[in-house]
Amino acid sequence: MDNIEKFYKNKNVFITGHTGFKGSWLVSVLLMFGANITGYSLNDSKRKNYNRFLNYKKVNNIYGDILDLEKLKKSIRKNKPSIIFHLAAQPLVAESYKNPLKTIQTNLIGTTNLMEIVRTQKQKGLKSLVIITSDKCYLNREIKRGYKENDILGGDDPYSASKAAAEMAFNSFRKSFFLKNKRIGLATARAGNVIGGGDWSKDRLIPDCIRTIIKKENLVIRSPSATRPWQHVLEPIYGYLILGKKLYKKPTIYSGSWNFGPKSNQTKNVKTVAEIVMKIVDKKRKIKIVFKKGDFKESTLLKLNSNKANKKLRWKTEWTMNNSIRQAALWYDCYLNKKDTKKMTQSQINNYFNKK
Ligand SMILES: NC(=O)c1ccc[n+]([C@@H]2O[C@H](COP(=O)([O-])OP(=O)(O)OC[C@H]3O[C@@H](n4cnc5c(N)ncnc54)[C@H](O)[C@@H]3O)[C@@H](O)[C@H]2O)c1
């Protein structure tokens, strides 16, 4: 598995959004690899993952806003990272309809702040910056083939637009200020619908399934036939980690944008995923599934073409879609039954990275 464990051992890594869903998994994997982690996030309720994932006491936690340029700059200067992963964002489409300005500020200006710090600070040891955007950065034309990295960017809702805008800002900084800089590798990473334990976001399918069990309510499903490129969170995390390493070693070759999604023949619709999850977490079948039309426009097909990452990074999804959905459900089943989710997280990471 690309020897990434050895690479990250003792490296200083700075992660924005480290308390969120993907951030918690990234922190957990990197702690197991022996990296020194500094995390920068809002001091918000997302911290509830703290006692469910690996030992956050080993992380240098900083609470700050990604929009606070001075604080972010000082935190990066002080902790001297060699690799930065940027995940801090407002990540939800539905929330972006309620708070469009905040979404665009956080996602666009947050990303631009990091690019500006890297541009002006010229910190010697910093060699790689991986910015997490989204598959939703593409103009959705409901096409059957998967979107390629050089497809047109777009976005009809504020979230998608904020991610497309972050991509454009990234591209402009790279082309304007970094083409001659061979010391640092800069990339954006676009991943599709990510599933796994520890996601508590509203309006995401699996967290919604789990909330119905806690609240003993019907499960209401919008767009049951919409297909998504579901993948377990460890898949893109693995992709980000390979990318972080490659950028560090060969910045000019690997800088740019990268898609991380399951094979093109792997998609499942919302209804099927909900049924697989409920079978595991609601064994006594107490929850009724109800289908309803959503309030917002949602794309019916969203697929990524990840050939570039498959070929050049030798990245591919390791788990089948069925197994990914199962692993996600098993994590929540462990949580619902008040068992040790830290152990479950650790065992899923070990299993994914083939560690004994
Ligand atoms: N989860 C998915 O399915 C998915 C799919 C595509 C893209 N993404 C992207 O992946 C990244 C991580 O998403 P997630 O699902 O882990 O989100 P999340 O909501 O679980 O976590 C977001 C993190 O960002 C931090 N954050 C939010 N606003 C901030 C601010 N103003 N300043 C500092 N920190 C702030 C939060 O504290 C939290 O740590 C985001 O960029 C998101 O858009 C996620």
XYZ file of C-alpha atoms and ligand atoms in Angstrom:
400
model
C 0.000 0.000 0.000
C 2.461 2.575 -1.292
C 4.474 2.523 1.923
C 2.652 5.570 3.208
C 2.884 4.465 6.827
C 6.672 4.777 6.795
C 6.472 8.119 5.008
C 4.144 9.775 7.539
C 5.975 8.531 10.643
C 7.228 11.577 12.606
C 6.122 14.024 9.878
C 4.498 17.257 11.026
C 1.031 17.330 9.545
C -1.449 20.218 9.815
C -5.127 19.348 9.296
C -7.927 21.901 9.060
C -11.367 20.507 9.886
C -9.749 17.748 11.949
C -12.761 17.357 14.253
C -15.238 16.653 11.447
C -16.255 13.351 9.899
C -13.432 12.937 7.401
C -11.012 14.777 9.671
C -11.578 12.279 12.508
C -10.663 9.367 10.235
C -7.661 11.179 8.791
C -6.416 11.984 12.307
C -6.979 8.375 13.409
C -5.052 6.930 10.459
C -2.197 9.412 10.824
C -1.927 8.801 14.570
C -1.603 5.106 13.840
C 1.132 5.930 11.305
C 3.022 7.927 13.960
C 2.623 11.450 12.510
C 2.750 14.600 14.675
C -0.597 16.248 14.131
C -1.793 19.791 14.602
C -5.506 20.264 13.984
C -7.302 23.549 13.319
C -11.110 23.603 13.553
C -14.019 25.500 15.003
C -14.774 24.759 18.621
C -18.157 23.373 17.620
C -20.414 20.470 18.385
C -18.590 18.336 15.828
C -16.152 17.646 18.636
C -18.461 14.876 19.732
C -16.261 12.599 17.652
C -13.447 13.247 20.108
C -14.143 10.362 22.417
C -15.276 8.032 19.658
C -12.098 8.100 17.591
C -8.432 7.670 18.401
C -6.627 9.567 21.098
C -7.131 13.255 20.449
C -4.907 14.024 23.433
C -2.029 13.199 21.120
C -3.162 15.945 18.736
C -2.187 19.572 19.097
C -5.731 20.986 18.917
C -6.215 24.590 17.897
C -9.665 26.124 17.840
C -10.012 28.918 15.347
C -11.912 30.089 12.317
C -10.483 29.370 8.881
C -11.538 32.933 8.054
C -9.209 34.299 10.756
C -6.203 34.741 8.491
C -3.833 35.950 11.228
C -4.576 33.102 13.619
C -4.312 30.520 10.863
C -1.029 32.027 9.702
C 0.441 32.016 13.217
C -0.711 28.435 13.835
C 0.959 27.214 10.660
C 4.139 29.197 11.288
C 4.422 27.912 14.839
C 3.826 24.247 14.064
C 6.017 24.047 10.944
C 4.078 21.394 9.041
C 5.609 19.683 6.038
C 2.163 18.616 4.807
C -1.207 20.389 5.105
C -4.601 18.781 4.511
C -7.411 21.320 4.216
C -10.832 19.893 5.113
C -12.439 22.741 7.081
C -15.628 23.645 5.273
C -19.364 24.022 5.372
C -19.974 20.698 3.606
C -23.748 20.493 3.149
C -25.932 21.466 0.203
C -29.081 21.928 2.319
C -27.256 24.183 4.803
C -25.927 26.224 1.883
C -29.494 27.133 0.902
C -30.043 28.437 4.439
C -26.697 30.198 4.771
C -25.329 30.859 1.291
C -23.026 33.723 2.265
C -21.404 31.831 5.145
C -20.979 28.762 2.931
C -19.239 30.713 0.202
C -17.095 32.617 2.702
C -15.973 29.476 4.537
C -15.369 27.367 1.467
C -13.946 29.928 -0.927
C -12.173 32.396 1.367
C -11.055 29.604 3.719
C -9.266 27.901 0.821
C -7.897 31.182 -0.487
C -6.566 32.060 2.979
C -4.502 28.890 2.981
C -3.174 29.556 -0.514
C -2.294 33.100 0.537
C -0.417 31.852 3.614
C 1.540 29.371 1.539
C 2.250 32.087 -1.051
C 3.478 34.704 1.408
C 4.997 32.690 4.200
C 7.478 30.724 2.105
C 8.025 28.314 4.960
C 10.945 26.106 4.000
C 9.795 22.771 5.358
C 6.297 22.955 3.874
C 6.230 20.689 0.860
C 2.706 19.645 0.209
C -0.802 21.097 0.398
C -3.880 18.962 -0.301
C -7.164 20.871 -0.545
C -10.324 18.821 -0.236
C -13.130 20.089 -2.445
C -15.931 17.905 -3.828
C -17.363 15.998 -6.789
C -20.025 18.703 -6.755
C -17.523 21.239 -8.136
C -18.411 20.042 -11.657
C -21.150 21.593 -13.721
C -23.743 18.841 -13.469
C -24.913 17.970 -16.944
C -26.495 14.659 -15.904
C -24.053 12.912 -18.234
C -23.593 9.161 -18.036
C -19.818 9.075 -18.217
C -17.973 10.100 -15.066
C -16.643 13.649 -14.735
C -12.968 14.090 -15.571
C -10.626 16.526 -13.852
C -10.663 18.904 -16.826
C -14.464 18.993 -17.187
C -16.272 22.311 -16.793
C -16.710 23.490 -13.222
C -20.044 24.836 -12.065
C -22.678 24.531 -9.412
C -26.351 25.456 -9.290
C -26.550 25.563 -5.486
C -24.372 27.691 -3.178
C -22.413 24.720 -1.814
C -21.464 23.399 -5.255
C -20.656 26.923 -6.429
C -18.460 27.491 -3.358
C -16.473 24.352 -4.182
C -16.166 25.263 -7.878
C -15.074 28.755 -6.813
C -12.488 27.286 -4.406
C -11.137 25.196 -7.294
C -10.875 28.282 -9.508
C -9.138 30.312 -6.808
C -6.727 27.413 -6.251
C -5.999 27.197 -9.966
C -5.403 30.939 -10.277
C -2.963 30.964 -7.329
C -1.119 27.953 -8.673
C -0.790 29.324 -12.187
C 0.034 32.864 -11.041
C 2.433 32.253 -8.167
C 3.651 28.676 -8.017
C 4.562 27.494 -11.495
C 8.224 28.296 -10.932
C 8.170 27.073 -7.345
C 9.459 23.531 -7.409
C 9.594 23.194 -3.621
C 5.919 22.718 -2.863
C 3.260 20.514 -4.389
C -0.332 21.803 -4.437
C -3.417 19.801 -5.274
C -7.173 19.684 -4.949
C -8.949 16.405 -4.264
C -12.520 15.790 -5.390
C -14.348 12.848 -3.861
C -17.883 11.606 -4.158
C -20.418 10.652 -1.534
C -18.434 9.414 1.371
C -19.836 7.126 4.034
C -18.522 5.743 7.294
C -18.908 5.897 11.030
C -18.777 9.198 12.876
C -20.696 11.277 10.337
C -23.413 13.176 12.186
C -24.337 15.654 9.446
C -27.927 16.540 8.746
C -29.429 15.501 5.407
C -26.885 12.776 4.752
C -28.412 9.385 4.175
C -26.706 7.112 6.703
C -26.657 9.625 9.598
C -30.367 10.179 8.862
C -30.943 6.394 9.131
C -29.204 6.338 12.518
C -31.159 9.333 13.849
C -34.452 7.583 13.069
C -33.397 4.728 15.311
C -32.387 7.052 18.139
C -35.616 9.065 17.808
C -37.768 6.028 16.966
C -39.218 7.821 13.931
C -40.017 6.793 10.362
C -37.104 7.029 7.942
C -38.035 9.558 5.252
C -36.078 9.091 2.022
C -35.868 11.774 -0.645
C -34.901 10.824 -4.226
C -34.863 7.033 -3.646
C -33.735 6.299 -7.197
C -30.878 8.818 -7.256
C -27.565 6.990 -7.690
C -24.382 8.044 -5.965
C -20.762 6.883 -6.095
C -20.786 5.721 -2.459
C -17.406 4.950 -0.991
C -16.100 4.352 2.481
C -14.334 7.349 4.009
C -11.079 5.369 4.217
C -10.939 5.249 0.400
C -10.518 8.991 -0.250
C -8.450 9.309 2.951
C -6.034 6.775 1.459
C -6.069 8.796 -1.779
C -5.334 12.070 0.075
C -2.457 10.397 1.910
C -0.863 9.058 -1.287
C -1.313 12.476 -2.878
C 0.253 14.229 0.142
C 3.294 11.986 -0.173
C 3.649 12.290 -3.959
C 3.371 16.088 -3.813
C 6.075 16.109 -1.170
C 8.426 13.955 -3.259
C 7.697 15.234 -6.783
C 5.772 18.511 -6.540
C 5.804 19.481 -10.199
C 4.574 16.116 -11.420
C 1.682 15.680 -9.012
C 0.356 19.229 -8.551
C -3.146 19.725 -9.959
C -6.611 18.273 -9.408
C -7.531 14.683 -8.658
C -10.773 12.733 -8.585
C -11.278 9.950 -6.061
C -14.330 7.829 -6.726
C -15.350 4.185 -7.060
C -15.110 2.305 -10.358
C -17.583 3.602 -12.929
C -19.700 0.432 -12.815
C -20.195 0.874 -9.056
C -23.168 3.013 -8.132
C -26.121 2.251 -5.926
C -29.323 4.113 -5.430
C -30.374 5.752 -2.195
C -33.123 3.212 -1.505
C -30.754 0.223 -1.734
C -28.189 1.835 0.568
C -30.852 2.687 3.155
C -32.145 -0.879 3.073
C -28.669 -2.417 3.569
C -27.955 -0.079 6.498
C -31.317 -0.586 8.199
C -30.958 -4.367 7.968
C -27.828 -4.094 10.122
C -28.790 -1.341 12.561
C -32.497 -2.072 12.881
C -32.481 -5.844 13.186
C -35.963 -6.004 14.671
C -37.323 -3.896 11.774
C -39.054 -1.358 13.995
C -38.459 1.603 11.656
C -40.694 2.176 8.642
C -39.095 3.575 5.455
C -41.161 6.306 3.736
C -40.332 7.836 0.338
C -40.940 11.556 -0.204
C -40.083 14.202 -2.783
C -37.323 16.574 -1.544
C -37.588 20.367 -1.165
C -34.450 21.094 -3.154
C -33.284 20.158 -6.601
C -30.941 17.190 -6.408
C -28.924 15.708 -9.226
C -30.037 12.239 -10.191
C -26.639 11.060 -11.390
C -23.220 12.061 -10.147
C -20.228 9.972 -11.083
C -16.489 10.604 -11.136
C -13.892 9.322 -13.547
C -10.871 8.472 -11.393
C -8.611 7.083 -14.136
C -5.977 9.722 -13.403
C -5.656 8.667 -9.745
C -5.899 4.973 -10.710
C -3.001 5.279 -13.139
C -0.736 7.962 -11.726
C -1.224 7.453 -7.998
C -1.990 3.738 -8.245
C -5.030 4.481 -6.101
C -8.201 2.491 -6.386
C -11.045 1.715 -4.046
C -10.086 -1.283 -1.921
C -13.520 -2.205 -0.576
C -16.537 -3.131 -2.669
C -19.500 -0.810 -2.377
C -21.432 -3.458 -0.454
C -18.612 -3.884 2.024
C -18.233 -0.102 2.416
C -21.911 0.287 3.259
C -21.682 -2.663 5.634
C -18.609 -1.259 7.413
C -20.337 2.089 7.847
C -23.440 0.407 9.269
C -21.370 -1.797 11.584
C -19.682 1.272 13.090
C -23.058 2.849 13.909
C -24.386 -0.464 15.176
C -21.448 -0.510 17.585
C -22.301 3.066 18.627
C -26.023 2.318 19.068
C -25.204 -0.693 21.219
C -22.871 1.422 23.383
C -19.841 -0.636 22.439
C -16.317 0.730 21.971
C -16.295 2.784 18.745
C -12.575 3.548 19.183
C -11.854 -0.160 18.874
C -14.195 -0.425 15.904
C -12.473 2.537 14.193
C -9.084 1.004 14.839
C -10.100 -2.413 13.588
C -11.632 -0.960 10.402
C -8.418 1.000 9.753
C -6.288 -2.106 10.394
C -8.502 -4.144 8.148
C -8.388 -1.509 5.380
C -4.612 -1.100 5.497
C -4.073 -4.871 5.928
C -2.408 -4.452 9.289
C -2.326 -7.412 11.595
N -18.580 13.839 3.637
C -18.805 13.837 2.330
O -19.588 13.031 1.806
C -18.076 14.819 1.454
C -18.232 14.713 0.053
C -17.550 15.609 -0.753
C -16.719 16.550 -0.186
N -16.583 16.643 1.167
C -15.667 17.671 1.702
O -14.778 17.083 2.659
C -14.449 18.054 3.655
C -14.765 17.502 5.044
O -16.145 17.212 5.116
P -16.797 16.488 6.376
O -17.872 15.642 5.846
O -15.743 15.891 7.218
O -17.438 17.749 7.131
P -17.792 17.954 8.691
O -18.892 18.947 8.764
O -17.963 16.659 9.384
O -16.471 18.648 9.261
C -16.137 19.978 8.940
C -14.927 20.391 9.751
O -14.596 21.734 9.356
C -14.536 22.558 10.511
N -14.990 23.902 10.136
C -16.177 24.255 9.581
N -16.210 25.600 9.410
C -15.022 26.075 9.847
C -14.452 27.370 9.953
N -15.108 28.461 9.555
N -13.217 27.476 10.485
C -12.528 26.381 10.926
N -13.015 25.155 10.854
C -14.246 24.992 10.326
C -15.456 21.914 11.544
O -15.095 22.335 12.851
C -15.173 20.444 11.270
O -13.972 20.087 11.922
C -15.242 19.312 3.285
O -14.432 20.144 2.491
C -16.391 18.773 2.447
O -16.934 19.743 1.601
C -17.255 15.793 1.997
